[in-house]
Coordinates of C-alpha atoms in Angstrom, one line a residue:
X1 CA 152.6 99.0 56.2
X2 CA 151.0 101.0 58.8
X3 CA 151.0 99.1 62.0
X4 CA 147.7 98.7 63.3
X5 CA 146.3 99.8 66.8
X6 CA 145.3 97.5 69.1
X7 CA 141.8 97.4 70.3
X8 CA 141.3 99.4 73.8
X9 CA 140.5 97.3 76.7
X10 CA 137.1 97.1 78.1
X11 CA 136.3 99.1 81.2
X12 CA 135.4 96.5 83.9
X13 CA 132.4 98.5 85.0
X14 CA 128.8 97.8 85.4
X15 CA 126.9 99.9 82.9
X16 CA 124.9 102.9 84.6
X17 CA 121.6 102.1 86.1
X18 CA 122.3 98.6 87.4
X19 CA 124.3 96.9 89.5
X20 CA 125.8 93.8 90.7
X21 CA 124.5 91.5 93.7
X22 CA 126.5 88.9 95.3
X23 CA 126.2 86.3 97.8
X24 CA 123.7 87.1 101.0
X25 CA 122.0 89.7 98.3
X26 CA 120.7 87.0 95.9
X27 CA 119.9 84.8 98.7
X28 CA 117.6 87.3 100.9
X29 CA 115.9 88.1 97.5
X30 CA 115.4 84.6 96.4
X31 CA 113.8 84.0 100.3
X32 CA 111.9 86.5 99.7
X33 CA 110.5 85.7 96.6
X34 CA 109.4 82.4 97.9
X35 CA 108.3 83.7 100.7
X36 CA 106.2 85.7 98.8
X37 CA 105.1 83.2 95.8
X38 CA 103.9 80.9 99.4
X39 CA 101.2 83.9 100.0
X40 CA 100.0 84.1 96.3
X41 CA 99.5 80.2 96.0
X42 CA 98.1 80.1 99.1
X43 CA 95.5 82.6 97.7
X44 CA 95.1 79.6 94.7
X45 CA 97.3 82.4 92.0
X46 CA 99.3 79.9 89.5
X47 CA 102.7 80.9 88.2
X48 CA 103.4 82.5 85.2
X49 CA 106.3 82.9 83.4
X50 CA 106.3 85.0 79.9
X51 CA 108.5 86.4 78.1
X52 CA 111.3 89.1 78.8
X53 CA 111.3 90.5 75.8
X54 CA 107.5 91.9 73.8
X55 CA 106.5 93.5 70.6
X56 CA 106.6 97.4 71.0
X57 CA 103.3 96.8 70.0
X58 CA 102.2 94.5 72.5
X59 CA 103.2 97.4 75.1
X60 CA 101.3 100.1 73.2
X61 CA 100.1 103.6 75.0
X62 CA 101.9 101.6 78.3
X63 CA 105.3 102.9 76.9
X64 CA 106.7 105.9 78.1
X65 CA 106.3 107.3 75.0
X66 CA 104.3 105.6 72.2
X67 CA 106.2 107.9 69.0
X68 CA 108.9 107.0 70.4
X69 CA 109.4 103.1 70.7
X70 CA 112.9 103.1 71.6
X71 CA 113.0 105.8 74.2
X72 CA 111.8 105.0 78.0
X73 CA 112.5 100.8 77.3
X74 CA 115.4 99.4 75.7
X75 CA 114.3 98.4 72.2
X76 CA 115.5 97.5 69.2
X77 CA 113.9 96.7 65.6
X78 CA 114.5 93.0 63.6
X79 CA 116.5 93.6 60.4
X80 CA 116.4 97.3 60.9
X81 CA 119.6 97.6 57.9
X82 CA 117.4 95.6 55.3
X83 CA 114.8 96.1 52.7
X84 CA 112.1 94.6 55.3
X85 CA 112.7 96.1 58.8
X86 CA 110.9 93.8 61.5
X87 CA 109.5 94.5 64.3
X88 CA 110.7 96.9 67.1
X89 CA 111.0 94.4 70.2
X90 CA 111.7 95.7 73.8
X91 CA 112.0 94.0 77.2
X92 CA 109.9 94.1 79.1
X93 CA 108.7 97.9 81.1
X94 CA 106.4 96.0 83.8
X95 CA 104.7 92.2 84.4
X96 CA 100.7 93.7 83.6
X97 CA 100.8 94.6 79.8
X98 CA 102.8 90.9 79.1
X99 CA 99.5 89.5 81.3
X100 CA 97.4 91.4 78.7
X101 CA 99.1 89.3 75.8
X102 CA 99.4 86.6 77.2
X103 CA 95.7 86.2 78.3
X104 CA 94.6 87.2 75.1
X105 CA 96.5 84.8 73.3
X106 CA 95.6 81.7 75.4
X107 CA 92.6 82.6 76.6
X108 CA 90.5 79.4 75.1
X109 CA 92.9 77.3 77.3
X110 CA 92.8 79.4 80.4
X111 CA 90.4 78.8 83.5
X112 CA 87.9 81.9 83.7
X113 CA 88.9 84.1 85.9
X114 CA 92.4 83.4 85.4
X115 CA 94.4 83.9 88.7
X116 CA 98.2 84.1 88.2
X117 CA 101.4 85.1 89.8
X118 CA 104.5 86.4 88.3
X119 CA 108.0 87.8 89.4
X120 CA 111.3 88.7 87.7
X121 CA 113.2 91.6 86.5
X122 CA 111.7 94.2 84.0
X123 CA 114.0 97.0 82.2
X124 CA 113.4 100.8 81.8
X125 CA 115.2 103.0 79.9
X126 CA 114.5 106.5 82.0
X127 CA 117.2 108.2 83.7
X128 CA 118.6 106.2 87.2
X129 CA 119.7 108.1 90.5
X130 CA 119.8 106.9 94.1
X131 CA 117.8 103.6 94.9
X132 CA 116.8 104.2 91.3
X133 CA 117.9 101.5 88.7
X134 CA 117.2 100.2 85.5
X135 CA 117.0 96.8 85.8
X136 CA 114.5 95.8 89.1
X137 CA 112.4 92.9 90.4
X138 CA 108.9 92.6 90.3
X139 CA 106.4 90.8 91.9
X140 CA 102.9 90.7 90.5
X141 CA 99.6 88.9 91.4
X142 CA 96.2 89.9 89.2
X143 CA 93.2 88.1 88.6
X144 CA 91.6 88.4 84.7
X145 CA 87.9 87.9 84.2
X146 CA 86.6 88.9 87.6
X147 CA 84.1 92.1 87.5
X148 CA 83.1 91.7 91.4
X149 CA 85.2 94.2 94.1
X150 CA 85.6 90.8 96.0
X151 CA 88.7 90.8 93.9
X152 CA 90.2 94.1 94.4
X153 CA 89.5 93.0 98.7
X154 CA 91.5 90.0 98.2
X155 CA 93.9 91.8 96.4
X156 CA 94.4 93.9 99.6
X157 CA 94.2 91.3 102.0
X158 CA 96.9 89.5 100.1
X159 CA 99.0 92.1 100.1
X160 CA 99.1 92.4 103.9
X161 CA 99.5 89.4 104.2
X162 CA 102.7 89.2 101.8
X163 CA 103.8 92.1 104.0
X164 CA 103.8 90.8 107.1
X165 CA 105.3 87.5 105.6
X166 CA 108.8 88.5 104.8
X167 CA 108.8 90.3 108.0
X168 CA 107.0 93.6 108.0
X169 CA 105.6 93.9 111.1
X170 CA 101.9 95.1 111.8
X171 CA 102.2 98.6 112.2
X172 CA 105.0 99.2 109.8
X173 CA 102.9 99.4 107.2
X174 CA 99.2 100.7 105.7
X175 CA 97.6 100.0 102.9
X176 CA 96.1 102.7 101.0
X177 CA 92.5 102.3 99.0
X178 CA 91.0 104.6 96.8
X179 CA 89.0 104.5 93.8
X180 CA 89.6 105.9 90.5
X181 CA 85.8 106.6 89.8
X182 CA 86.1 108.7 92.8
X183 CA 88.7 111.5 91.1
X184 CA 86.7 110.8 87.9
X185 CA 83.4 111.6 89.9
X186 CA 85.7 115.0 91.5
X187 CA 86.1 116.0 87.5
X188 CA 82.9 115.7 86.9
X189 CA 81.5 117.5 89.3
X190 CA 84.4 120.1 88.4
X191 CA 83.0 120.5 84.9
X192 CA 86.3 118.8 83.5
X193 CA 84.6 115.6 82.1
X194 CA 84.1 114.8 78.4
X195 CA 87.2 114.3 75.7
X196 CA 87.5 118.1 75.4
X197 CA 88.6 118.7 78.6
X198 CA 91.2 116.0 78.6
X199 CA 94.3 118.7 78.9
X200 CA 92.8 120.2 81.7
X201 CA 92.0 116.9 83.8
X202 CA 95.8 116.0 82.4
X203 CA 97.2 119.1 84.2
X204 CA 94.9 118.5 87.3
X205 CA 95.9 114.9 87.6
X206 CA 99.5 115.7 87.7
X207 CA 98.9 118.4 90.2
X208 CA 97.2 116.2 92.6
X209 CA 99.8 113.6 92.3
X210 CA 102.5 116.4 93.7
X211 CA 100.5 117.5 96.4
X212 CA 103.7 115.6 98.9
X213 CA 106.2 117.9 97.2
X214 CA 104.1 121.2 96.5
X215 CA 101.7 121.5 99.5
X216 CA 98.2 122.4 99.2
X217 CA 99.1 126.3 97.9
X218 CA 101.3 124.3 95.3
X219 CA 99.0 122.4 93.8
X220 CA 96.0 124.8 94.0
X221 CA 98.4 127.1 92.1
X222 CA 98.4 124.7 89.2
X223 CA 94.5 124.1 89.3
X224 CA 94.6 127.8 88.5
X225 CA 96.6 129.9 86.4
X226 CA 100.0 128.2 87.2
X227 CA 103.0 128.4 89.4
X228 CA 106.4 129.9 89.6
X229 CA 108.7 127.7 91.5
X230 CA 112.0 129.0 93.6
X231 CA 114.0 129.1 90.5
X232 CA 112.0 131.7 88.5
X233 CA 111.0 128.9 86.1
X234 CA 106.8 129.2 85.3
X235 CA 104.9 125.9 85.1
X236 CA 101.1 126.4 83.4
X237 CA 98.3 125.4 85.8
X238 CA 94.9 124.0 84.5
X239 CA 93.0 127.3 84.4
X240 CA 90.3 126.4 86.8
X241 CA 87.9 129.1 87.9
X242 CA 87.3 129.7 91.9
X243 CA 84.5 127.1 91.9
X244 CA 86.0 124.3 89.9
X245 CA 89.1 124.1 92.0
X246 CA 87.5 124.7 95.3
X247 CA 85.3 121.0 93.9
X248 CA 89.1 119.3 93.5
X249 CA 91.0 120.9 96.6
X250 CA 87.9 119.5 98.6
X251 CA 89.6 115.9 97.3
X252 CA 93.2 117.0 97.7
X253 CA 92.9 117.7 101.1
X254 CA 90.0 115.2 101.9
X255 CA 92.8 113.1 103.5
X256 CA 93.3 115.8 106.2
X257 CA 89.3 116.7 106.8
X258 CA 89.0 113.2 107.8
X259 CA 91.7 113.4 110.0
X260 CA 90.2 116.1 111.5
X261 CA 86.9 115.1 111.8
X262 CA 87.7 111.8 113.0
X263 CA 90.1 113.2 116.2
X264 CA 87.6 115.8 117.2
X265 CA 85.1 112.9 117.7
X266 CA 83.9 113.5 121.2
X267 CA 84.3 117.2 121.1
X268 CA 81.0 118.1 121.1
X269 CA 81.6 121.8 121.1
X270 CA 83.9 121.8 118.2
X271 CA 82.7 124.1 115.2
X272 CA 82.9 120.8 113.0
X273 CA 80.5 119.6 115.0
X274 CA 77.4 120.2 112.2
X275 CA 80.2 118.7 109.8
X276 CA 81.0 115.8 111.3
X277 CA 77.2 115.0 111.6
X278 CA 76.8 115.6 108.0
X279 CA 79.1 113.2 107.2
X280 CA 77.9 110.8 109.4
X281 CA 74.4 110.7 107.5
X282 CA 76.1 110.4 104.3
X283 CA 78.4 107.4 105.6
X284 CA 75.1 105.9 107.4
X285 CA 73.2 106.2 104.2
X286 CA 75.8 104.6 102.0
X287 CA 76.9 101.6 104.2
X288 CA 73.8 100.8 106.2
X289 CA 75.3 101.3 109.3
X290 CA 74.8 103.5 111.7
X291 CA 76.3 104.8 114.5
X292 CA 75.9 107.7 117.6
X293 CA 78.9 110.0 117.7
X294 CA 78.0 111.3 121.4
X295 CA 77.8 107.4 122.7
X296 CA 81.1 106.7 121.0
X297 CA 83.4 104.9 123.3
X298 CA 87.3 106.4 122.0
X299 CA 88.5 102.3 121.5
X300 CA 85.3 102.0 119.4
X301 CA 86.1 104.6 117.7
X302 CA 89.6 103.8 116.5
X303 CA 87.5 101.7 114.2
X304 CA 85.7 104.1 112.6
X305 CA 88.6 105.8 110.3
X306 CA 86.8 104.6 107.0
X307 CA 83.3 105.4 108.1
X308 CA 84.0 108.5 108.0
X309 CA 86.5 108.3 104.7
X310 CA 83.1 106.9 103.1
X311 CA 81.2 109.2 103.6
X312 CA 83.1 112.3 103.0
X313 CA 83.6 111.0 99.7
X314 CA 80.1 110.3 99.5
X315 CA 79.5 113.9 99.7
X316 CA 82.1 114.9 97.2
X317 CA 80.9 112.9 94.6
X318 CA 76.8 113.0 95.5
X319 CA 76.1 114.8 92.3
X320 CA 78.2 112.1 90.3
X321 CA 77.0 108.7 89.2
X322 CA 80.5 107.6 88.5
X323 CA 81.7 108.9 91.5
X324 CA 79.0 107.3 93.7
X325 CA 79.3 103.9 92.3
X326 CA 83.4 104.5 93.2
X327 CA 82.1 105.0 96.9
X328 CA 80.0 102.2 96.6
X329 CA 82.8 99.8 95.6
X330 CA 84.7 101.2 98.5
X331 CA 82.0 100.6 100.8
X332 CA 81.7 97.3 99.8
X333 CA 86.0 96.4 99.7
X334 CA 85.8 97.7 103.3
X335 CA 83.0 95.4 104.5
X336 CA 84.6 92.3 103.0
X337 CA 87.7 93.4 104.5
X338 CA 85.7 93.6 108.1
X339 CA 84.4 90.5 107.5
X340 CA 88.4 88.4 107.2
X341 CA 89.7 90.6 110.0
X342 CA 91.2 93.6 108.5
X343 CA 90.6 96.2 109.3
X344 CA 91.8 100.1 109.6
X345 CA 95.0 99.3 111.2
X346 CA 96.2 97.6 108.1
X347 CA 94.0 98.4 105.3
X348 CA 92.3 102.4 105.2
X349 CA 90.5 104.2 102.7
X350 CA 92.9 107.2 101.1
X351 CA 91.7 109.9 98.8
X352 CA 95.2 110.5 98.7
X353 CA 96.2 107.6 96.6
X354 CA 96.1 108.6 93.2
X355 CA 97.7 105.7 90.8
X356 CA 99.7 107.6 88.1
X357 CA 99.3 104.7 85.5
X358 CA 96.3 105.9 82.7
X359 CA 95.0 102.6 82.9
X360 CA 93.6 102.4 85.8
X361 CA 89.6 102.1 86.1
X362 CA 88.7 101.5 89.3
X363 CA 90.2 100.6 92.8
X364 CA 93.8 101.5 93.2
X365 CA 95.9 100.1 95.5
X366 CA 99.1 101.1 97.3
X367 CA 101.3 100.0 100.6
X368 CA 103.2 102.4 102.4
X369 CA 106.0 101.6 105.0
X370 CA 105.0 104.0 107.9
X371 CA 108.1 103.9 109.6
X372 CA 111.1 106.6 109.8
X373 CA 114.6 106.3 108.3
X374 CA 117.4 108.5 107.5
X375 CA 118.0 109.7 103.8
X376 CA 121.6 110.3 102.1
X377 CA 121.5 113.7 103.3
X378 CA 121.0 112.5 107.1
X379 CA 117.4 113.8 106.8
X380 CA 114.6 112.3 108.5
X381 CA 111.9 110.8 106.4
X382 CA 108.9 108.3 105.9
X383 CA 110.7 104.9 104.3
X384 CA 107.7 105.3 101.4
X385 CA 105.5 103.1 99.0
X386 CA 107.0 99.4 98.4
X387 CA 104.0 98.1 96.3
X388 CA 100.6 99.3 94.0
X389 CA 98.1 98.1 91.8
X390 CA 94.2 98.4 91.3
X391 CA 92.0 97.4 88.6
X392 CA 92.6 97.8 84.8
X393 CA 89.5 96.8 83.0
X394 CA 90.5 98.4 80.0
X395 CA 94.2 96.7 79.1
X396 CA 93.1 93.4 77.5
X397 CA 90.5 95.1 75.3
X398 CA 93.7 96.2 73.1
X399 CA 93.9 92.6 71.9
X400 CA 90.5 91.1 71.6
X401 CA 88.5 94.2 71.3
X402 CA 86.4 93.3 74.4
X403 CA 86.2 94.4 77.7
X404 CA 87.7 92.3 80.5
X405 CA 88.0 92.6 84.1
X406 CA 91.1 92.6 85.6
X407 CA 92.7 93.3 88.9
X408 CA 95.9 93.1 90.6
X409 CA 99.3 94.1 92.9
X410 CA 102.9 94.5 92.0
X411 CA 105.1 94.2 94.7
X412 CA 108.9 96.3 94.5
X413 CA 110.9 93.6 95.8
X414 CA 114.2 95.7 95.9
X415 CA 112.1 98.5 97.9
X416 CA 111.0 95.6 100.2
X417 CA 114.5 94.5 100.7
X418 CA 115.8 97.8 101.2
X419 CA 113.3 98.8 104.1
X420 CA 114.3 95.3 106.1
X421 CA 117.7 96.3 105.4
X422 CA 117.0 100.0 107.1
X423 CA 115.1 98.4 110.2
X424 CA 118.2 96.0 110.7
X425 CA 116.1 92.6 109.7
X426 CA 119.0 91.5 107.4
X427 CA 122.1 89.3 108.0
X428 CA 124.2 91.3 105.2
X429 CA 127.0 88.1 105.8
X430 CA 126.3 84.9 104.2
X431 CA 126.2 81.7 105.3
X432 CA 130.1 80.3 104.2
X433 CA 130.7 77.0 103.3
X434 CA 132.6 74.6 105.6
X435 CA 136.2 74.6 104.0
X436 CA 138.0 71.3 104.1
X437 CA 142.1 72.3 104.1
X438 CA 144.2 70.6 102.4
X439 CA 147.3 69.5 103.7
X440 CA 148.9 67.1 101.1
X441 CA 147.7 66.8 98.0
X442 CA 147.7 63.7 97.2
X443 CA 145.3 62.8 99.6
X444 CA 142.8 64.9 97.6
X445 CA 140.4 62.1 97.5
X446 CA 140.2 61.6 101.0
X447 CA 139.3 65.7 101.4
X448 CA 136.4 65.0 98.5
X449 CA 135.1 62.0 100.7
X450 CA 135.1 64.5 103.3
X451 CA 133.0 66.7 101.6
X452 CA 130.6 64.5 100.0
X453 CA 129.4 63.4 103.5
X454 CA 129.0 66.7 104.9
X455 CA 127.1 67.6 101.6
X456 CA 125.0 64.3 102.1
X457 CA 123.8 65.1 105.2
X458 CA 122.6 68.4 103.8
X459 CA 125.7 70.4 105.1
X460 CA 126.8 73.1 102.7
X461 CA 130.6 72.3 102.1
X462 CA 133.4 72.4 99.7
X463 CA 137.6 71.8 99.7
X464 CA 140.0 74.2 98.8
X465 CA 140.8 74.8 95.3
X466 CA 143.8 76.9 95.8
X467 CA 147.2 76.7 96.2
X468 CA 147.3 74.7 99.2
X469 CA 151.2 75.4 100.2
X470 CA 150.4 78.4 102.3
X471 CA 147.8 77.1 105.4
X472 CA 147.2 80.3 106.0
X473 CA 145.9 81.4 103.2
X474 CA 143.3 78.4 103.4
X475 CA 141.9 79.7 106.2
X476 CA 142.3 83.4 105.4
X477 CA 140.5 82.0 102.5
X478 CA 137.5 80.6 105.0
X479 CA 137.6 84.1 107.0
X480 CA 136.5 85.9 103.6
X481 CA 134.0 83.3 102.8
X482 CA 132.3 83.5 106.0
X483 CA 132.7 79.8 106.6
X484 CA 131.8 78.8 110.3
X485 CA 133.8 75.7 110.3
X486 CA 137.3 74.7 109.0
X487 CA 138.0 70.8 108.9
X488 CA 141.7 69.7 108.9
X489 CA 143.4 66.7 108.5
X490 CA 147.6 66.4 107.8
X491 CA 149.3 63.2 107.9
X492 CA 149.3 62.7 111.9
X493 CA 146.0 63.3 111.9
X494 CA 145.2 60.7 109.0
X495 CA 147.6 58.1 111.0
X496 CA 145.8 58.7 114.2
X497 CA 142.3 58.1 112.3
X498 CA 141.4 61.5 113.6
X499 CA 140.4 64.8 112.1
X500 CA 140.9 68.7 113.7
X501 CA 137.4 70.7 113.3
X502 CA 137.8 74.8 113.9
X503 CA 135.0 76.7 115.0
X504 CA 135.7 79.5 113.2
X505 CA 133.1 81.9 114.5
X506 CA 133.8 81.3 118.1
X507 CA 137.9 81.4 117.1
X508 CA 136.8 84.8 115.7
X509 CA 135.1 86.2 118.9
X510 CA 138.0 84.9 121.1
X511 CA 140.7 87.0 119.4
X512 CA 138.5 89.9 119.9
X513 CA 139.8 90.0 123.4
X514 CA 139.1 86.8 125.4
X515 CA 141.0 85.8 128.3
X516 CA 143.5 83.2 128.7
X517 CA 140.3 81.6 131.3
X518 CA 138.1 81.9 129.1
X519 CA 140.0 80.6 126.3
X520 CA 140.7 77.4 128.2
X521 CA 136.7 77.1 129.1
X522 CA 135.9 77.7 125.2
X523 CA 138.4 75.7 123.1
X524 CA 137.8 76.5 119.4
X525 CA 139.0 73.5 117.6
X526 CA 138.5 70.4 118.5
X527 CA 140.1 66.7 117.7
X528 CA 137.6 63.9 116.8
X529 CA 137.9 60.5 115.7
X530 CA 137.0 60.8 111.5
X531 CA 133.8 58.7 111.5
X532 CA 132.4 61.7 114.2
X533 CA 133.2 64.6 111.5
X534 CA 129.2 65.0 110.6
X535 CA 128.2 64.8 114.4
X536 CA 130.9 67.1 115.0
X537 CA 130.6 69.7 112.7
X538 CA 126.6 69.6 112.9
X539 CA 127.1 70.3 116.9
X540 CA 129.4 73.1 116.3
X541 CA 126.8 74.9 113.6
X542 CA 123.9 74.4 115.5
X543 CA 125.9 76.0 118.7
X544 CA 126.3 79.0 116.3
X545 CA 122.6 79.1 115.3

């Protein structure tokens, strides 16, 4: 009888695109989740919690790939092997299209508009690199049945607010507004509206979106006949004539000709000049407000930026209904905005902000971490976006066959994390335990006692579990855990009625190269009577603090 091979052993690896977090990782997360679900209910969202796993179905166009179903999620189909295959399940790509279903199904039950908050990990099945992983955190906010812009404000204001929460500070951050109708109102007045022109505005959309990568030559390349990038390698370009993409690099580089116009303010000899009072009538005309350039004072004018983003769109899109109803929202985000106390120096108006998701219908959303940090390659760049969102008045339709508004924010939790981590805001050790040793064994009761009160009096604590024979492995055991304090008690020290308490962080310092003086003034262990081993230990941690 052939002898039969045993199984190979498992690789002890985690599988690639995710990763493992231990210890201060799961904690700062977990503070920063709450920190974050305080903002929302504060805001009056209520939690949500669906399910991790939805119908392919349920998902629909918001996969990846719709023909498909398994690739871009991880998805499987019920009794695929039988006569009757099921359905093709999936977990979950992002917290919005669960929303969708789940409003849809309860929607008799829930308050009108429904305001909820959601966070926890959603799964994608696309190909993971550097900071890139397949499993990730989310954390969403939206509010269903609300058509006014008053939501897509709060929305914003929130979102600042969530930033500056878990410790963001002002001026680390910006968030960008812009407004979908806008770029649909830029392909309208490009001749690429209408369902036959869908490729073309596909191409143009996609070219916009890499205007950080390509430059402006790059992506007016694409609006054209196409590009051939450093490797030979041709990519097809929208075939725009002169006119049509002259209408969409006006938008691309709108961004910049507000810059512009906005620093050469006072400059009343600058060939903008006739430009800048252009937009100025258009911005006056569409917000009611009205200002004189020449009387400017510079510190008033700081607060001008989205004046003047206003109405340069307004002029973009002035042969556009769609497009001037997009400016209009704006308009009216920005004043609501004014009126809580945010203003330009958190919350701008950005042409550049173009929200890759198709189901986005009107204001989109995005925060940006202005600050600098060094990539893998020792490169200096901006840290990036850490959250999105806009409004989606289209997704529940799916379901009931009816439109209904909808608005909201997801927040990249891992991103956030990441960014404190890169401006130093992070403790990366963990709080330890305080370690009871154990000296005899058969005392073990006495060490539990121990414990227990410390834990009582909200103290996090445990006794060793180990093989207590070496000491110094206890408290090499303590050192690894990051405990602060090691409590000790042989049998001298249990005849005496007293106890030995180590401070192991100042121990820890000392051997870094104290002196003999100054290890006399700062003894690191201590001997107390046992009833003081609360007081004691409390003393010590809150020295530490």
């Amino acid at each position: 009888m052939a002898k039969q091979k045993k199984s190979p052993r498992p690789k002890a690896e985690t599988p690639k695109g995710f990763r493992d977090y231990f210890g201060a990782e799961v904690t700062h997360r977990t503070e920063m989740l709450a920190k974050i679900a305080a903002v929302y209910h504060r805001y009056g969202f209520d939690a949500l919690e669906s399910s991790g796993v939805e119908t392919v179905q349920a998902l629909g166009k918001f996969l990846p790939d719709v023909d498909r179903p398994n690739e871009g999620v991880f998805a499987w189909q019920e009794d695929a092997d039988s006569d009757k295959p099921g359905d093709w399940l999936a977990l979950r790509y992002d917290l919005t299209a669960p929303l969708a279903r789940v409003y849809a199904q309860h929607q008799n039950d829930l308050p009108k508009p429904y305001r909820r908050f959601a966070m926890g990990p959603v799964w994608r099945n696309e190909k993971p690199g550097p900071g890139r992983f397949r499993q990730f955190y989310q954390c969403d906010a939206d509010t269903v049945g609300a058509s006014s812009v008053a939501a897509d404000a709060e929305i914003c204001a929130m979102l600042a607010d969530c930033l500056e929460e878990v410790g963001i500070e002002r001026g680390d951050y910006i968030v960008r507004v812009n407004n979908r109708k806008v770029l649909n109102g830029v392909m309208e007045v490009a001749g690429l509206s209408g369902d036959d022109k869908e490729a073309e505005r596909g191409i143009v959309l996609r070219a916009i979106d890499k205007l950080d990568r390509l430059g402006v030559d790059g992506v007016r390349a694409l609006l054209g006949e196409g590009r051939k990038d450093e490797s030979g390698d041709f990519t097809k370009g929208a075939g725009l004539d002169d006119v049509q993409a002259d209408v969409v690099m006006g938008f691309v580089t709108a961004n910049d000709d507000i810059s512009a116009l906005f620093q050469n303010l006072h400059d009343v000899s600058h060939p903008s000049r006739e430009r800048m009072a252009s937009v100025f009538e258009s911005a006056t005309s569409i917000t009611g407000v009205s200002y004189e350039a020449s009387d400017l004072d510079r510190k008033m004018a700081s607060g001008l930026r989205n004046f003047f983003a206003i109405g340069h769109l307004g002029q973009l899109v002035k042969n556009s209904d769609v497009g001037t109803q997009g400016v209009a929202e704006l308009n009216e985000i920005v004043q609501l905005l004014h009126a809580q106390g945010y203003g330009p120096d958190r919350i701008v108006i950005d042409p550049s902000v173009v929200r890759g998701l198709g189901y986005y219908t009107g204001p989109v959303f995005e925060a940006e971490l202005t600050f600098e940090i060094k990539d893998d390659k020792g490169r200096t760049r901006n840290f990036g976006s850490v959250a999105g969102g806009g409004r989606y008045d289209d997704l529940v339709k799916r379901f009931t066959g009816q439109e209904v508004p909808a608005t909201g924010v997801s927040i990249g939790v891992d991103r956030l994390l990441a960014a404190l981590d890169a401006k130093g805001r992070l403790d990366k050790t963990a709080d330890g335990p305080v370690v009871v040793t154990v000296m005899d064994k058969a005392r073990m009761a006495d060490y539990q006692k121990m414990v227990a009160e410390l834990r009582e009096a909200g103290i996090r604590a445990e006794v060793y579990l180990g093989n207590p024979k070496n000491f110094g492995n206890q408290l090499k055991y303590a050192d690894k855990r990051g405990s602060p304090v090691a409590v000790i008690e042989g049998g001298d020290e249990h005849e005496k009625g007293v106890i030995q308490i180590k401070d192991l962080i100042l121990g820890a310092k000392m051997a870094e190269g104290a002196t003999l003086e100054e290890y006399k003034e700062l003894p690191s262990q201590y001997e107390v009577p046992r009833d003081q081993l609360v007081a004691k230990v409390r003393a010590i941690l809150d020295s530490q603090s």
